[in-house]
Amino acid sequence: MSVEESTVETARAPEPGLRKSRAGERRELAISGMTCATCALRVERALAAVPGVERAEVNLATNRGAVEGAAGALRPADLIAAVRRAGYEADLVTGDVERDREIAAAEARRMQGESRRLTLAVALSAPLLLPALGIPLPGWLQLALATPVQFLIGARFYRGAWKALRARMGNMDLLVALGTSAAYFYSLYLLLARAAGTHLYFDSAAVVIALVTVGKWLEVRAKRSTTAQIKALMSLRPERARVERGGAEIEIPASAVAVGDVVVVRPGERLPVDGTVIGGRSEVDESLLTGESLPVAKSPGDRVTGGAINGGGLLRIETTAVGDQSTLARIIALVEGAQSGKAPMQRLVDRVAGIFVPVVAALSVAAFLGWWLIAGDFTTAIIAAVSVLVIACPCALGLATPTALVVGTGVAARAGILIRDAEALERAHRLDTIVLDKTGTLTEGKPKVTEVVPSGVSERELLQLAAAVQAGSEHPLARAVLARASELGPGGADGPSAPLEDFQSHAGMGLTARVGGKRVVIGNRRLMRSRGIRLEEGESRAAALEAQGRTVMWVAVLEPQPTWRGLIAVADPIKPEAAAAVRHLDEIGIQTVLLTGDNERTAAAVAAQLGIRRVLAGVLPEEKAAEVRRLQAQGRQVGMVGDGVNDAPALAAADVGFAMGTGADVAMETAGVTLMRGDPRLLGDAIAVSRATYRKIRQGLFWAFIYNIIGLPAAAFGILSPVIAGAAMALSSVSVVSNALLLRRWRPTAVRRP
């Protein structure tokens, strides 16, 4: 994007909280008040019912909701009102630093209030456990201790239960309110009836509320830890910037920097903007942005990214992107988008959660009637019914998938792997085939001319002829020819100064143009043969060069008759990490396929150096997607890796598209995963983190289901007391979140150490 284009884009001042999405527009909301999976499901349904919303997803682990709809159809006021009607509070996530800090401060205040309630609940309910230790406690004292716990600390459960009933849905609050109320009022009845010698169950009611409060507090703390990577990324945004204006340096808010401003960054400071170095030399630490552990040297002409830390030199940077267009903002948006999304597996869990509370309520009634009518034990019937209501935990089910996804996307981002959505992360673990584009993925993408083979002209004339035609191209091979021609200096009638006319690019084949009165053709064999040019004379030399891994360009003129004029061989150095990347993919059971527009000999030579067994060569850009679909038709789960505009259709066709962050923006917009560094070893790491995340999802769901499958019947048969049931329920969701947090120990292999 040019400076002028960037300025126009910035001047539009997009509405806060509005992001582009594949569906049109996307807005994100911070939601408070959700306690379990059924709460998240209710909010999601409320948002989906708002006119203009085409898709709504709510993440219990991050307390965030995301909606997508047609451009101009999403009104924040309508979305917030829908959430409030469902019984919860919502704030629009704007991307504005100050606003996001206000939301974070509100969440911190809620956490402090939760801590105070927790302290009071424990202090009042702990003495109620004394009778269990053989220390008698008068009934009136038990009532005095239990009542504030039941109706002050437990008020949140009654409010949540009432909202759920109004929405004709059940949730965890309803279960807790029903269970503890039954225990409290039954005990109150026994106390007022002066039933001497009977055990009171005030302890069950109060201690259960205290235990649930402890569990929610631990859960919130653990959930906050899952979003540590997002917080770390947000902390990279400096608040102030030093710019050159009117011949002097002035300090202004970073948000006020405009495209084209020259920013001065002193040693040790964070870069406030994206830009290009126009003065000074230094080393920049980009580890939190790209996962690269070593500082990267920067000098005039190099691009730099806002949020990175400057080393020991003074840098003058011309700003190229600010606000939502900056790399850091886009990274944060990608990670937040992935964390607020919903994996396909979660949809099955949602269906289970939707019927969970009614099933538990029915089981509680069945346990009560069974013990009372069949066994004739009313007291045990009450205790069994309460235990069933209390031990049921839809939280564990609702948290198993999103917490693992949040932690997985976070650690991936720390390693320089940006995952667009939860679906891409979940799909990546199933991949068994990776299709690798050659140029820019396995090679440096900076080819150089290695051999020039003229025929009937001098080497200088051949290079000047080719350079004159390729002056109209942005292709890496064209830049290599132009660079070599510039080394020789101007000369020849067909030099670059000759007028260029009728320029035509033939995708995947080459170029034609008229230069100095001659029609010139540069490209591969397919293009030459289509123009009637005989290639026998240069075939043996071209084959020898291609066998060495060179890309050979044929040069010919069409007038006065089609005549071959020579060969220009170009080598694109293979990345040092490419062989290790292919070897790693092979070790984890991934078949690699080399896909390139190069001829078979060149492709085979590169594949042999890297250990790739399957090669698809001579593929035109429009044919790449068809090749991906052909592999899928064979039953393969295919990932496509590319970095260019012509790779976008294939990236979209693949089960998971991987874009190199050093490539074209359109490739990154299309792909499900972006590798921030040009290191192909990140491919194996992306699949590894997906597999690790999927394992945690399965473990969490296993324990959540097993917990309820074992706990509910045990409670119904009177094996568990309400206190034990409450402790088990409180610990269940905490254990699921804690298990997901173990993902934070995952480390990539593609990290270079100093």
mmCIF file with all atom_site columns, N, CA and C in Angstrom, residues 690-726:
data_model
loop_
_atom_site.group_PDB
_atom_site.id
_atom_site.type_symbol
_atom_site.label_atom_id
_atom_site.label_alt_id
_atom_site.label_comp_id
_atom_site.label_asym_id
_atom_site.label_entity_id
_atom_site.label_seq_id
_atom_site.pdbx_PDB_ins_code
_atom_site.Cartn_x
_atom_site.Cartn_y
_atom_site.Cartn_z
_atom_site.occupancy
_atom_site.B_iso_or_equiv
_atom_site.pdbx_formal_charge
_atom_site.auth_seq_id
_atom_site.auth_comp_id
_atom_site.auth_asym_id
_atom_site.auth_atom_id
_atom_site.pdbx_PDB_model_num
ATOM 1   N N  . SER A 1 690 ? -1.355  -27.669 17.472 1.00 0.00 ? 690 SER A N  1
ATOM 2   C CA . SER A 1 690 ? -2.733  -28.083 17.227 1.00 0.00 ? 690 SER A CA 1
ATOM 3   C C  . SER A 1 690 ? -3.004  -29.441 17.860 1.00 0.00 ? 690 SER A C  1
ATOM 4   N N  . ARG A 1 691 ? -2.073  -30.375 17.687 1.00 0.00 ? 691 ARG A N  1
ATOM 5   C CA . ARG A 1 691 ? -2.253  -31.704 18.268 1.00 0.00 ? 691 ARG A CA 1
ATOM 6   C C  . ARG A 1 691 ? -2.258  -31.640 19.792 1.00 0.00 ? 691 ARG A C  1
ATOM 7   N N  . ALA A 1 692 ? -1.367  -30.834 20.358 1.00 0.00 ? 692 ALA A N  1
ATOM 8   C CA . ALA A 1 692 ? -1.316  -30.702 21.818 1.00 0.00 ? 692 ALA A CA 1
ATOM 9   C C  . ALA A 1 692 ? -2.617  -30.098 22.341 1.00 0.00 ? 692 ALA A C  1
ATOM 10  N N  . THR A 1 693 ? -3.145  -29.098 21.627 1.00 0.00 ? 693 THR A N  1
ATOM 11  C CA . THR A 1 693 ? -4.401  -28.468 22.045 1.00 0.00 ? 693 THR A CA 1
ATOM 12  C C  . THR A 1 693 ? -5.558  -29.452 21.958 1.00 0.00 ? 693 THR A C  1
ATOM 13  N N  . TYR A 1 694 ? -5.582  -30.214 20.873 1.00 0.00 ? 694 TYR A N  1
ATOM 14  C CA . TYR A 1 694 ? -6.667  -31.174 20.707 1.00 0.00 ? 694 TYR A CA 1
ATOM 15  C C  . TYR A 1 694 ? -6.620  -32.248 21.796 1.00 0.00 ? 694 TYR A C  1
ATOM 16  N N  . ARG A 1 695 ? -5.411  -32.640 22.193 1.00 0.00 ? 695 ARG A N  1
ATOM 17  C CA . ARG A 1 695 ? -5.301  -33.608 23.302 1.00 0.00 ? 695 ARG A CA 1
ATOM 18  C C  . ARG A 1 695 ? -5.892  -33.030 24.580 1.00 0.00 ? 695 ARG A C  1
ATOM 19  N N  . LYS A 1 696 ? -5.607  -31.763 24.843 1.00 0.00 ? 696 LYS A N  1
ATOM 20  C CA . LYS A 1 696 ? -6.143  -31.132 26.047 1.00 0.00 ? 696 LYS A CA 1
ATOM 21  C C  . LYS A 1 696 ? -7.669  -31.012 25.977 1.00 0.00 ? 696 LYS A C  1
ATOM 22  N N  . ILE A 1 697 ? -8.189  -30.738 24.791 1.00 0.00 ? 697 ILE A N  1
ATOM 23  C CA . ILE A 1 697 ? -9.642  -30.683 24.637 1.00 0.00 ? 697 ILE A CA 1
ATOM 24  C C  . ILE A 1 697 ? -10.259 -32.029 24.975 1.00 0.00 ? 697 ILE A C  1
ATOM 25  N N  . ARG A 1 698 ? -9.694  -33.087 24.419 1.00 0.00 ? 698 ARG A N  1
ATOM 26  C CA . ARG A 1 698 ? -10.239 -34.424 24.683 1.00 0.00 ? 698 ARG A CA 1
ATOM 27  C C  . ARG A 1 698 ? -10.112 -34.798 26.154 1.00 0.00 ? 698 ARG A C  1
ATOM 28  N N  . GLN A 1 699 ? -8.969  -34.455 26.759 1.00 0.00 ? 699 GLN A N  1
ATOM 29  C CA . GLN A 1 699 ? -8.801  -34.751 28.182 1.00 0.00 ? 699 GLN A CA 1
ATOM 30  C C  . GLN A 1 699 ? -9.833  -33.999 29.016 1.00 0.00 ? 699 GLN A C  1
ATOM 31  N N  . GLY A 1 700 ? -10.027 -32.707 28.709 1.00 0.00 ? 700 GLY A N  1
ATOM 32  C CA . GLY A 1 700 ? -10.984 -31.912 29.470 1.00 0.00 ? 700 GLY A CA 1
ATOM 33  C C  . GLY A 1 700 ? -12.400 -32.440 29.339 1.00 0.00 ? 700 GLY A C  1
ATOM 34  N N  . LEU A 1 701 ? -12.787 -32.770 28.098 1.00 0.00 ? 701 LEU A N  1
ATOM 35  C CA . LEU A 1 701 ? -14.132 -33.304 27.895 1.00 0.00 ? 701 LEU A CA 1
ATOM 36  C C  . LEU A 1 701 ? -14.298 -34.667 28.559 1.00 0.00 ? 701 LEU A C  1
ATOM 37  N N  . PHE A 1 702 ? -13.256 -35.480 28.509 1.00 0.00 ? 702 PHE A N  1
ATOM 38  C CA . PHE A 1 702 ? -13.324 -36.798 29.152 1.00 0.00 ? 702 PHE A CA 1
ATOM 39  C C  . PHE A 1 702 ? -13.591 -36.649 30.647 1.00 0.00 ? 702 PHE A C  1
ATOM 40  N N  . TRP A 1 703 ? -12.791 -35.794 31.299 1.00 0.00 ? 703 TRP A N  1
ATOM 41  C CA . TRP A 1 703 ? -12.962 -35.637 32.740 1.00 0.00 ? 703 TRP A CA 1
ATOM 42  C C  . TRP A 1 703 ? -14.287 -34.969 33.087 1.00 0.00 ? 703 TRP A C  1
ATOM 43  N N  . ALA A 1 704 ? -14.733 -34.024 32.245 1.00 0.00 ? 704 ALA A N  1
ATOM 44  C CA . ALA A 1 704 ? -16.017 -33.367 32.504 1.00 0.00 ? 704 ALA A CA 1
ATOM 45  C C  . ALA A 1 704 ? -17.172 -34.367 32.414 1.00 0.00 ? 704 ALA A C  1
ATOM 46  N N  . PHE A 1 705 ? -17.158 -35.201 31.376 1.00 0.00 ? 705 PHE A N  1
ATOM 47  C CA . PHE A 1 705 ? -18.223 -36.189 31.216 1.00 0.00 ? 705 PHE A CA 1
ATOM 48  C C  . PHE A 1 705 ? -18.142 -37.269 32.292 1.00 0.00 ? 705 PHE A C  1
ATOM 49  N N  . ILE A 1 706 ? -16.927 -37.771 32.546 1.00 0.00 ? 706 ILE A N  1
ATOM 50  C CA . ILE A 1 706 ? -16.766 -38.821 33.550 1.00 0.00 ? 706 ILE A CA 1
ATOM 51  C C  . ILE A 1 706 ? -17.202 -38.327 34.923 1.00 0.00 ? 706 ILE A C  1
ATOM 52  N N  . TYR A 1 707 ? -16.833 -37.096 35.229 1.00 0.00 ? 707 TYR A N  1
ATOM 53  C CA . TYR A 1 707 ? -17.208 -36.508 36.520 1.00 0.00 ? 707 TYR A CA 1
ATOM 54  C C  . TYR A 1 707 ? -18.722 -36.533 36.704 1.00 0.00 ? 707 TYR A C  1
ATOM 55  N N  . ASN A 1 708 ? -19.439 -36.076 35.682 1.00 0.00 ? 708 ASN A N  1
ATOM 56  C CA . ASN A 1 708 ? -20.898 -36.039 35.796 1.00 0.00 ? 708 ASN A CA 1
ATOM 57  C C  . ASN A 1 708 ? -21.516 -37.428 35.723 1.00 0.00 ? 708 ASN A C  1
ATOM 58  N N  . ILE A 1 709 ? -20.953 -38.307 34.885 1.00 0.00 ? 709 ILE A N  1
ATOM 59  C CA . ILE A 1 709 ? -21.491 -39.663 34.755 1.00 0.00 ? 709 ILE A CA 1
ATOM 60  C C  . ILE A 1 709 ? -21.371 -40.432 36.072 1.00 0.00 ? 709 ILE A C  1
ATOM 61  N N  . ILE A 1 710 ? -20.249 -40.250 36.776 1.00 0.00 ? 710 ILE A N  1
ATOM 62  C CA . ILE A 1 710 ? -20.046 -40.943 38.055 1.00 0.00 ? 710 ILE A CA 1
ATOM 63  C C  . ILE A 1 710 ? -20.728 -40.199 39.203 1.00 0.00 ? 710 ILE A C  1
ATOM 64  N N  . GLY A 1 711 ? -20.581 -38.866 39.220 1.00 0.00 ? 711 GLY A N  1
ATOM 65  C CA . GLY A 1 711 ? -21.061 -38.079 40.353 1.00 0.00 ? 711 GLY A CA 1
ATOM 66  C C  . GLY A 1 711 ? -22.570 -38.049 40.493 1.00 0.00 ? 711 GLY A C  1
ATOM 67  N N  . LEU A 1 712 ? -23.281 -37.907 39.375 1.00 0.00 ? 712 LEU A N  1
ATOM 68  C CA . LEU A 1 712 ? -24.735 -37.793 39.466 1.00 0.00 ? 712 LEU A CA 1
ATOM 69  C C  . LEU A 1 712 ? -25.401 -39.066 40.018 1.00 0.00 ? 712 LEU A C  1
ATOM 70  N N  . PRO A 1 713 ? -25.082 -40.260 39.512 1.00 0.00 ? 713 PRO A N  1
ATOM 71  C CA . PRO A 1 713 ? -25.683 -41.466 40.106 1.00 0.00 ? 713 PRO A CA 1
ATOM 72  C C  . PRO A 1 713 ? -25.287 -41.661 41.566 1.00 0.00 ? 713 PRO A C  1
ATOM 73  N N  . ALA A 1 714 ? -24.007 -41.335 41.890 1.00 0.00 ? 714 ALA A N  1
ATOM 74  C CA . ALA A 1 714 ? -23.569 -41.493 43.281 1.00 0.00 ? 714 ALA A CA 1
ATOM 75  C C  . ALA A 1 714 ? -24.378 -40.592 44.204 1.00 0.00 ? 714 ALA A C  1
ATOM 76  N N  . ALA A 1 715 ? -24.642 -39.375 43.758 1.00 0.00 ? 715 ALA A N  1
ATOM 77  C CA . ALA A 1 715 ? -25.452 -38.470 44.570 1.00 0.00 ? 715 ALA A CA 1
ATOM 78  C C  . ALA A 1 715 ? -26.889 -38.958 44.679 1.00 0.00 ? 715 ALA A C  1
ATOM 79  N N  . ALA A 1 716 ? -27.440 -39.459 43.568 1.00 0.00 ? 716 ALA A N  1
ATOM 80  C CA . ALA A 1 716 ? -28.823 -39.933 43.578 1.00 0.00 ? 716 ALA A CA 1
ATOM 81  C C  . ALA A 1 716 ? -29.012 -41.121 44.511 1.00 0.00 ? 716 ALA A C  1
ATOM 82  N N  . PHE A 1 717 ? -28.003 -41.980 44.626 1.00 0.00 ? 717 PHE A N  1
ATOM 83  C CA . PHE A 1 717 ? -28.096 -43.160 45.488 1.00 0.00 ? 717 PHE A CA 1
ATOM 84  C C  . PHE A 1 717 ? -27.689 -42.861 46.933 1.00 0.00 ? 717 PHE A C  1
ATOM 85  N N  . GLY A 1 718 ? -27.476 -41.578 47.243 1.00 0.00 ? 718 GLY A N  1
ATOM 86  C CA . GLY A 1 718 ? -27.208 -41.196 48.613 1.00 0.00 ? 718 GLY A CA 1
ATOM 87  C C  . GLY A 1 718 ? -25.795 -41.476 49.082 1.00 0.00 ? 718 GLY A C  1
ATOM 88  N N  . ILE A 1 719 ? -24.883 -41.710 48.165 1.00 0.00 ? 719 ILE A N  1
ATOM 89  C CA . ILE A 1 719 ? -23.501 -42.015 48.546 1.00 0.00 ? 719 ILE A CA 1
ATOM 90  C C  . ILE A 1 719 ? -22.748 -40.752 48.932 1.00 0.00 ? 719 ILE A C  1
ATOM 91  N N  . LEU A 1 720 ? -23.130 -39.629 48.341 1.00 0.00 ? 720 LEU A N  1
ATOM 92  C CA . LEU A 1 720 ? -22.424 -38.372 48.579 1.00 0.00 ? 720 LEU A CA 1
ATOM 93  C C  . LEU A 1 720 ? -23.303 -37.416 49.379 1.00 0.00 ? 720 LEU A C  1
ATOM 94  N N  . SER A 1 721 ? -22.699 -36.721 50.327 1.00 0.00 ? 721 SER A N  1
ATOM 95  C CA . SER A 1 721 ? -23.406 -35.673 51.054 1.00 0.00 ? 721 SER A CA 1
ATOM 96  C C  . SER A 1 721 ? -23.364 -34.388 50.236 1.00 0.00 ? 721 SER A C  1
ATOM 97  N N  . PRO A 1 722 ? -24.257 -33.435 50.498 1.00 0.00 ? 722 PRO A N  1
ATOM 98  C CA . PRO A 1 722 ? -24.231 -32.170 49.753 1.00 0.00 ? 722 PRO A CA 1
ATOM 99  C C  . PRO A 1 722 ? -22.898 -31.432 49.859 1.00 0.00 ? 722 PRO A C  1
ATOM 100 N N  . VAL A 1 723 ? -22.237 -31.510 51.032 1.00 0.00 ? 723 VAL A N  1
ATOM 101 C CA . VAL A 1 723 ? -20.964 -30.809 51.196 1.00 0.00 ? 723 VAL A CA 1
ATOM 102 C C  . VAL A 1 723 ? -19.909 -31.393 50.270 1.00 0.00 ? 723 VAL A C  1
ATOM 103 N N  . ILE A 1 724 ? -19.812 -32.727 50.242 1.00 0.00 ? 724 ILE A N  1
ATOM 104 C CA . ILE A 1 724 ? -18.840 -33.368 49.354 1.00 0.00 ? 724 ILE A CA 1
ATOM 105 C C  . ILE A 1 724 ? -19.205 -33.094 47.899 1.00 0.00 ? 724 ILE A C  1
ATOM 106 N N  . ALA A 1 725 ? -20.501 -33.140 47.593 1.00 0.00 ? 725 ALA A N  1
ATOM 107 C CA . ALA A 1 725 ? -20.948 -32.853 46.230 1.00 0.00 ? 725 ALA A CA 1
ATOM 108 C C  . ALA A 1 725 ? -20.571 -31.429 45.822 1.00 0.00 ? 725 ALA A C  1
ATOM 109 N N  . GLY A 1 726 ? -20.753 -30.474 46.744 1.00 0.00 ? 726 GLY A N  1
ATOM 110 C CA . GLY A 1 726 ? -20.397 -29.089 46.445 1.00 0.00 ? 726 GLY A CA 1
ATOM 111 C C  . GLY A 1 726 ? -18.910 -28.917 46.212 1.00 0.00 ? 726 GLY A C  1
#
